[in-house]
PDB file of C-alpha atoms in Angstrom:
ATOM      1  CA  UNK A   1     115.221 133.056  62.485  1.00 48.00           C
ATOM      2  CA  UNK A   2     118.027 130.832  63.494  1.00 56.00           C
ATOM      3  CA  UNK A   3     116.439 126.919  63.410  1.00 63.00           C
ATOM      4  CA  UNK A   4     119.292 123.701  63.102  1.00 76.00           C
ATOM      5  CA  UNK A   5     119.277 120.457  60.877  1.00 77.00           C
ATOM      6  CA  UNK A   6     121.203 118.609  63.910  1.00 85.00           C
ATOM      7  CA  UNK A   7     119.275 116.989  66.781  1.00 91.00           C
ATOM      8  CA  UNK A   8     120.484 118.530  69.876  1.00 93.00           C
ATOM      9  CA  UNK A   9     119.986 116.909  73.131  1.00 95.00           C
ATOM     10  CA  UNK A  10     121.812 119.480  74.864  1.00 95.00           C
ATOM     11  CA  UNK A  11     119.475 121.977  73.589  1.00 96.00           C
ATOM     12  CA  UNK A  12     116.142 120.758  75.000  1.00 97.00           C
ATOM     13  CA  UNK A  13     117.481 120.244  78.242  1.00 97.00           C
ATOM     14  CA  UNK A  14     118.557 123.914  78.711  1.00 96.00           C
ATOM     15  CA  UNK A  15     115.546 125.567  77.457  1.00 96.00           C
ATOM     16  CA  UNK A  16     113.953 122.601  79.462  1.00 97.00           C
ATOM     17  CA  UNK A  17     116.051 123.502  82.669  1.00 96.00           C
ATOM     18  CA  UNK A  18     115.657 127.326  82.018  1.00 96.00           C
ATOM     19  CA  UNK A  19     111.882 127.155  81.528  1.00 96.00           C
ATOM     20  CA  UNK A  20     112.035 125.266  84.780  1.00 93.00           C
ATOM     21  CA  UNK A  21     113.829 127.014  87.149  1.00 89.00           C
ATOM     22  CA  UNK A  22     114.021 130.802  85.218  1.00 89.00           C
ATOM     23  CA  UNK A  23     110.936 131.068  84.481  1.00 90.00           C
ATOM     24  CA  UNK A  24     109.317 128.536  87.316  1.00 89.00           C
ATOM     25  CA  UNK A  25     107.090 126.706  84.811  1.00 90.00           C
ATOM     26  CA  UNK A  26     106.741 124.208  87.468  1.00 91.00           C
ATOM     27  CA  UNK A  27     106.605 125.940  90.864  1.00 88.00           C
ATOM     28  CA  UNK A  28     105.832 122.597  93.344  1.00 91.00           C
ATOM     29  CA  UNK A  29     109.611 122.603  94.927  1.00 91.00           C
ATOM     30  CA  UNK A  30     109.931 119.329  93.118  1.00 95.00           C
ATOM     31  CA  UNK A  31     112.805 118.133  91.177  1.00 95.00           C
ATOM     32  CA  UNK A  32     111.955 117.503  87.083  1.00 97.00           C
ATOM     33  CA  UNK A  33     114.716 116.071  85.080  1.00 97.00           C
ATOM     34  CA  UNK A  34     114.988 115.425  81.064  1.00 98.00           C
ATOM     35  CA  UNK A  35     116.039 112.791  79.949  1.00 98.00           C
ATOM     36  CA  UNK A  36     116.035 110.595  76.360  1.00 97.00           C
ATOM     37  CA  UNK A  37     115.109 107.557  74.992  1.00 96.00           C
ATOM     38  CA  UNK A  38     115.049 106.609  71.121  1.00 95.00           C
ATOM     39  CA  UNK A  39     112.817 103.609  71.049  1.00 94.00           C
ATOM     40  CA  UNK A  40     110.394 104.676  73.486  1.00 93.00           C
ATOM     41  CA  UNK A  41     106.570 104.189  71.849  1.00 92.00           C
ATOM     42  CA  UNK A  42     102.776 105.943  72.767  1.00 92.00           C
ATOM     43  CA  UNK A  43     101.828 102.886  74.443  1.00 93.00           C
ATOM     44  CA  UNK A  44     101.257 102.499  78.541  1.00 93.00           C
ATOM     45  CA  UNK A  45     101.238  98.717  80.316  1.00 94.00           C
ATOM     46  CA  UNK A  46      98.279  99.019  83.171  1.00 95.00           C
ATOM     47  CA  UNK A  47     101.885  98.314  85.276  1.00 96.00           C
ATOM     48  CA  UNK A  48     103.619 101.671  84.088  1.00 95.00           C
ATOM     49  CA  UNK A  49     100.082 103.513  84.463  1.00 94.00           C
ATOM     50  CA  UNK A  50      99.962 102.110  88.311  1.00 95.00           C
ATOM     51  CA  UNK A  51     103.779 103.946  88.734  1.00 95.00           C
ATOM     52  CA  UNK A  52     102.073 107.173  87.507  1.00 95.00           C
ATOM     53  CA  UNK A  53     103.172 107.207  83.778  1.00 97.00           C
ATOM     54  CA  UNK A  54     101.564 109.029  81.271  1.00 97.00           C
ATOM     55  CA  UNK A  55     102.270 110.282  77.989  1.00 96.00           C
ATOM     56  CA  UNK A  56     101.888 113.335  75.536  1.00 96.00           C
ATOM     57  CA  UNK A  57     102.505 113.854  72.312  1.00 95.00           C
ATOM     58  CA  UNK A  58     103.177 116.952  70.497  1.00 96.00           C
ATOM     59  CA  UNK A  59     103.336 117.983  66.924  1.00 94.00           C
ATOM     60  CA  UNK A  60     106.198 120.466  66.255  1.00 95.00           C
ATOM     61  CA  UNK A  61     108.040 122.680  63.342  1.00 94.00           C
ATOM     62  CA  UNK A  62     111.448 121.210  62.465  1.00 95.00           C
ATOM     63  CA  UNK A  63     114.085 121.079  59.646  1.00 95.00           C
ATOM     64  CA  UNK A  64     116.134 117.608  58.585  1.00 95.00           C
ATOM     65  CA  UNK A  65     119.586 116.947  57.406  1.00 95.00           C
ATOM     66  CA  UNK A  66     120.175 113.657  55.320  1.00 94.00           C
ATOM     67  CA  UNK A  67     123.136 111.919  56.609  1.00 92.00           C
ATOM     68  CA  UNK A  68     124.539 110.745  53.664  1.00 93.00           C
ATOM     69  CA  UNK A  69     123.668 112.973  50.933  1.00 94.00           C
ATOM     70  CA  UNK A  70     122.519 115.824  53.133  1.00 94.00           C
ATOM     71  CA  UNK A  71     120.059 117.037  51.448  1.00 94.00           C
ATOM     72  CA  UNK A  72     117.775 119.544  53.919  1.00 95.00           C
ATOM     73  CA  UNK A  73     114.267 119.619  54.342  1.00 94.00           C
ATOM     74  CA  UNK A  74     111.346 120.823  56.698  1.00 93.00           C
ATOM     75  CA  UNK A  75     108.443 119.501  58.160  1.00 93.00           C
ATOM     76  CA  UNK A  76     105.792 120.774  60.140  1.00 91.00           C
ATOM     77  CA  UNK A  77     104.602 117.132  61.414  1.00 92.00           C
ATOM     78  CA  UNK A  78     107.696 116.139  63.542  1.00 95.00           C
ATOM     79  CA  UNK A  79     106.322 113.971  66.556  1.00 96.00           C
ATOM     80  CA  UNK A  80     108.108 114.634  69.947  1.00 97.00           C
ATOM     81  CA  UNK A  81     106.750 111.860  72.455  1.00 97.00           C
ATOM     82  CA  UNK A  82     107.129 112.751  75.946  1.00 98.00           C
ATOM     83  CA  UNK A  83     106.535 110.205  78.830  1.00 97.00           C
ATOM     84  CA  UNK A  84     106.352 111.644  82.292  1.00 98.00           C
ATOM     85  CA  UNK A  85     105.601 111.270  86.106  1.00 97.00           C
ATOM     86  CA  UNK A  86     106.206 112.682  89.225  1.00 97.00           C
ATOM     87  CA  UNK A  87     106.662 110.512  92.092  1.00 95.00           C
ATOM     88  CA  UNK A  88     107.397 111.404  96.009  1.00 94.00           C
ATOM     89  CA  UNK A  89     108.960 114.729  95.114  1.00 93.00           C
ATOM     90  CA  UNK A  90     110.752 113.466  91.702  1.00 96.00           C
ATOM     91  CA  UNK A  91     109.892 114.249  87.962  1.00 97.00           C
ATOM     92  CA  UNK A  92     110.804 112.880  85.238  1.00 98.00           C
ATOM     93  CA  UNK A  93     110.456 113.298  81.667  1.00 98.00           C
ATOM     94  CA  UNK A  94     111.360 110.765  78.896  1.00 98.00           C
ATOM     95  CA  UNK A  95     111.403 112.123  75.418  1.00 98.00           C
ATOM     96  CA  UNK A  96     111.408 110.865  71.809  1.00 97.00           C
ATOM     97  CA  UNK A  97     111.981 112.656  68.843  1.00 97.00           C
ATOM     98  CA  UNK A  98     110.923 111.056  65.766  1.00 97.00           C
ATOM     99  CA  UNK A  99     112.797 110.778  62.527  1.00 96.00           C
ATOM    100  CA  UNK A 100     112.116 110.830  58.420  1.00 96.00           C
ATOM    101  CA  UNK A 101     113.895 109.619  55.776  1.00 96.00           C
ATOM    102  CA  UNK A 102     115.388 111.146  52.873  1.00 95.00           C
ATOM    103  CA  UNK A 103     113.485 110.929  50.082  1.00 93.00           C
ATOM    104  CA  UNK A 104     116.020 111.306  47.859  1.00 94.00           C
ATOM    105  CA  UNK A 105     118.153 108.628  49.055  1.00 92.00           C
ATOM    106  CA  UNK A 106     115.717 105.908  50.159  1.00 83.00           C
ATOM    107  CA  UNK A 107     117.945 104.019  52.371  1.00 86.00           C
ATOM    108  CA  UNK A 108     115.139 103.826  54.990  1.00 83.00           C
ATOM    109  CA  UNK A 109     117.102 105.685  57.763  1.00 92.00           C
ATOM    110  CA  UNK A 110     115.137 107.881  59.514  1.00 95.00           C
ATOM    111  CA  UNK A 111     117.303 111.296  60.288  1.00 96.00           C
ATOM    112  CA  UNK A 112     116.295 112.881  63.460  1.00 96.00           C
ATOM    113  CA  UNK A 113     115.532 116.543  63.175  1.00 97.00           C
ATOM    114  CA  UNK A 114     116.640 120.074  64.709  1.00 96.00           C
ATOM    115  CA  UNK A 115     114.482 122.699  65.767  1.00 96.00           C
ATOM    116  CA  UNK A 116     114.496 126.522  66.207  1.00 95.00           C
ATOM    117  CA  UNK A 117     114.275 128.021  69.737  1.00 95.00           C
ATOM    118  CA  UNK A 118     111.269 129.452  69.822  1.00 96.00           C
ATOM    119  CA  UNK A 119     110.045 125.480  68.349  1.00 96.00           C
ATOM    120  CA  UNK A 120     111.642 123.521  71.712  1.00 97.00           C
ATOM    121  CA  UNK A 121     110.048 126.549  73.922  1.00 97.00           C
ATOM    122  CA  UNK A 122     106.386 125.638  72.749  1.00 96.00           C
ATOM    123  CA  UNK A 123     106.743 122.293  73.016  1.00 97.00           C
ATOM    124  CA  UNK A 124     108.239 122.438  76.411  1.00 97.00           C
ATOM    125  CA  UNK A 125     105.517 124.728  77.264  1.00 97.00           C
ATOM    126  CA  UNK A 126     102.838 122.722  76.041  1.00 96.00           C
ATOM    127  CA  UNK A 127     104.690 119.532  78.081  1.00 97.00           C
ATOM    128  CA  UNK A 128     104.462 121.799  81.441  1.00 97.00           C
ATOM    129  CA  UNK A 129     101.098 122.613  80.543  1.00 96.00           C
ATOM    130  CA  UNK A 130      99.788 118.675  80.714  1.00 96.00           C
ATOM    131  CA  UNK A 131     102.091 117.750  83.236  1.00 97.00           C
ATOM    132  CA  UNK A 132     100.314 120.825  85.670  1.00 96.00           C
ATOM    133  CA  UNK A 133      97.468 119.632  84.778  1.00 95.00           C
ATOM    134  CA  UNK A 134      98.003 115.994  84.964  1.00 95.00           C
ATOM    135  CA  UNK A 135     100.607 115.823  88.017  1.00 95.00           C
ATOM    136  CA  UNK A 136      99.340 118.794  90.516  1.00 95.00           C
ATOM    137  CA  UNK A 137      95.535 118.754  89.170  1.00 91.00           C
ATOM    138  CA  UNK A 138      96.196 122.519  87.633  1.00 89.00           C
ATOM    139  CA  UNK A 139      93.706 123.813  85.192  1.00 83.00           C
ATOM    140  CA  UNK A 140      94.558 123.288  81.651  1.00 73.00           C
ATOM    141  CA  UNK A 141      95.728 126.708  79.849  1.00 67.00           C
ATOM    142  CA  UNK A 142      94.104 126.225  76.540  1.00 62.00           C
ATOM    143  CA  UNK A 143      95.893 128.342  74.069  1.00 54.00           C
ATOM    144  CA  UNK A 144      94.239 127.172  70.631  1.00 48.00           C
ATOM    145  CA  UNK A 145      92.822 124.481  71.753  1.00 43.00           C
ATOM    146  CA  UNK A 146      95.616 122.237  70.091  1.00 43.00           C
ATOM    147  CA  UNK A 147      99.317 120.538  70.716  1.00 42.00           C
ATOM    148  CA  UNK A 148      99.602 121.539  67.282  1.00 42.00           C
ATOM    149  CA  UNK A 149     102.411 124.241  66.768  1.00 42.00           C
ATOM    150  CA  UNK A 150     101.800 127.906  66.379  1.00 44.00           C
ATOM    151  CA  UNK A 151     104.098 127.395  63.309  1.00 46.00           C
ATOM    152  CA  UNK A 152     101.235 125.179  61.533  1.00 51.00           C
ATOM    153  CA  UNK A 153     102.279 125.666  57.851  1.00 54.00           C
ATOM    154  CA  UNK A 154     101.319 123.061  56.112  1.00 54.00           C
ATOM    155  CA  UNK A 155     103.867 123.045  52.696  1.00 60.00           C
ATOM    156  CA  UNK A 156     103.504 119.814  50.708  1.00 69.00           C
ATOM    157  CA  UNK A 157     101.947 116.839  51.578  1.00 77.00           C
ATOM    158  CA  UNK A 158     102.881 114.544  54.015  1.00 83.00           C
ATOM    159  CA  UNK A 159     105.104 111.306  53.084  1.00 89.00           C
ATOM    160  CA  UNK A 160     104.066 108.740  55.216  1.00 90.00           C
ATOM    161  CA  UNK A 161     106.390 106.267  53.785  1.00 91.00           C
ATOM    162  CA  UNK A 162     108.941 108.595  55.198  1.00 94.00           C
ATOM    163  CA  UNK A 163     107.754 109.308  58.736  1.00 94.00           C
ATOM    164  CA  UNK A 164     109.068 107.098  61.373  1.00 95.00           C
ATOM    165  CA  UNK A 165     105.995 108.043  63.516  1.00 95.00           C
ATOM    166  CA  UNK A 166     103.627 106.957  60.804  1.00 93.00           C
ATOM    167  CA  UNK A 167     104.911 103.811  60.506  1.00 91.00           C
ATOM    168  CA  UNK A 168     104.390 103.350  64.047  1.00 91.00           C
ATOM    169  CA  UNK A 169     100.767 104.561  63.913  1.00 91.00           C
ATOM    170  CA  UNK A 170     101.618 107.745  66.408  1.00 91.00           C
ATOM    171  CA  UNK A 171     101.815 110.433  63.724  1.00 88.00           C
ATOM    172  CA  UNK A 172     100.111 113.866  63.988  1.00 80.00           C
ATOM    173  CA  UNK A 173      99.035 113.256  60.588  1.00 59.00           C
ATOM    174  CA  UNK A 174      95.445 115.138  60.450  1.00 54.00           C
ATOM    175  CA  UNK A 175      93.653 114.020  57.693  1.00 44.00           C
ATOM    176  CA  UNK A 176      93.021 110.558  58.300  1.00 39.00           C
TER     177      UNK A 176
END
């Protein structure tokens, strides 16, 4: 299985534009477009909710790098946010990875991960699922139940002192 340790912006948007117009996830004849933003958080104003904002967030399979010792590790609790809306014939998608630090080096920088293919195609799946149903009033598919990944392999306890998305309350953390 080919997976990366480098966040890849690139990547996501052409799986994102393939899904889209290959496959026809979303079939309206409206125009979706990807597009990122690192400090974005979970929350909505009652001003961003009124332009049609919404948000979803998805728990996904991904490996890490360490940027100055590079040291690799996986996790299956990376938090993508994704903030969407379509609006008079325009979509638009906003994502967020989030990071974790190295626990090795402790230098509270939070590396941002890479994912395998078949990783970014679930999520993006799952995204066009919500925004079907949330955008053009589509029925939900409901594969598991869960916007957990099909990857769910849960290997050693999750540092929270090391999650970005903990620390920001958001984190697909299931225990608690």
């Amino acid at each position: 299985m080919s997976r990366s340790t480098v966040w890849t912006p690139g990547f996501w948007l052409d799986i994102f534009n393939e899904l889209l117009y290959d496959d026809n996830q979303l079939d309206y004849g409206d125009e979706w477009c990807l597009n990122f933003n690192y400090t974005q958080t979970d929350e909505v104003t009652k001003e961003q909710r009124k332009k049609g904002w919404k948000v979803y967030s998805h728990c996904a399979y991904g490996h890490f790098q360490c940027g100055a010792c590079r040291k690799t590790w996986p996790s299956a609790r990376v938090v993508l946010l994704f903030r969407y809306r379509l609006r008079n014939g325009r979509g638009t998608v906003i994502m967020r990875p989030f990071g974790q630090a190295c626990r090795r080096c402790q230098d509270g920088e939070f590396d941002l991960p890479g994912f395998a293919q078949k990783e970014v195609e679930h999520a993006l799946v799952r995204l066009f699922s919500k925004i079907r149903k949330n955008c053009y009033r589509e029925e939900e598919e409901n594969e598991d139940g869960s916007s957990a990944s099909s990857t769910k392999v849960w290997t050693k306890p999750h540092e929270k002192s090391l999650c970005e998305a903990c620390r920001l309350g958001i984190c697909c953390q299931e225990d608690n």
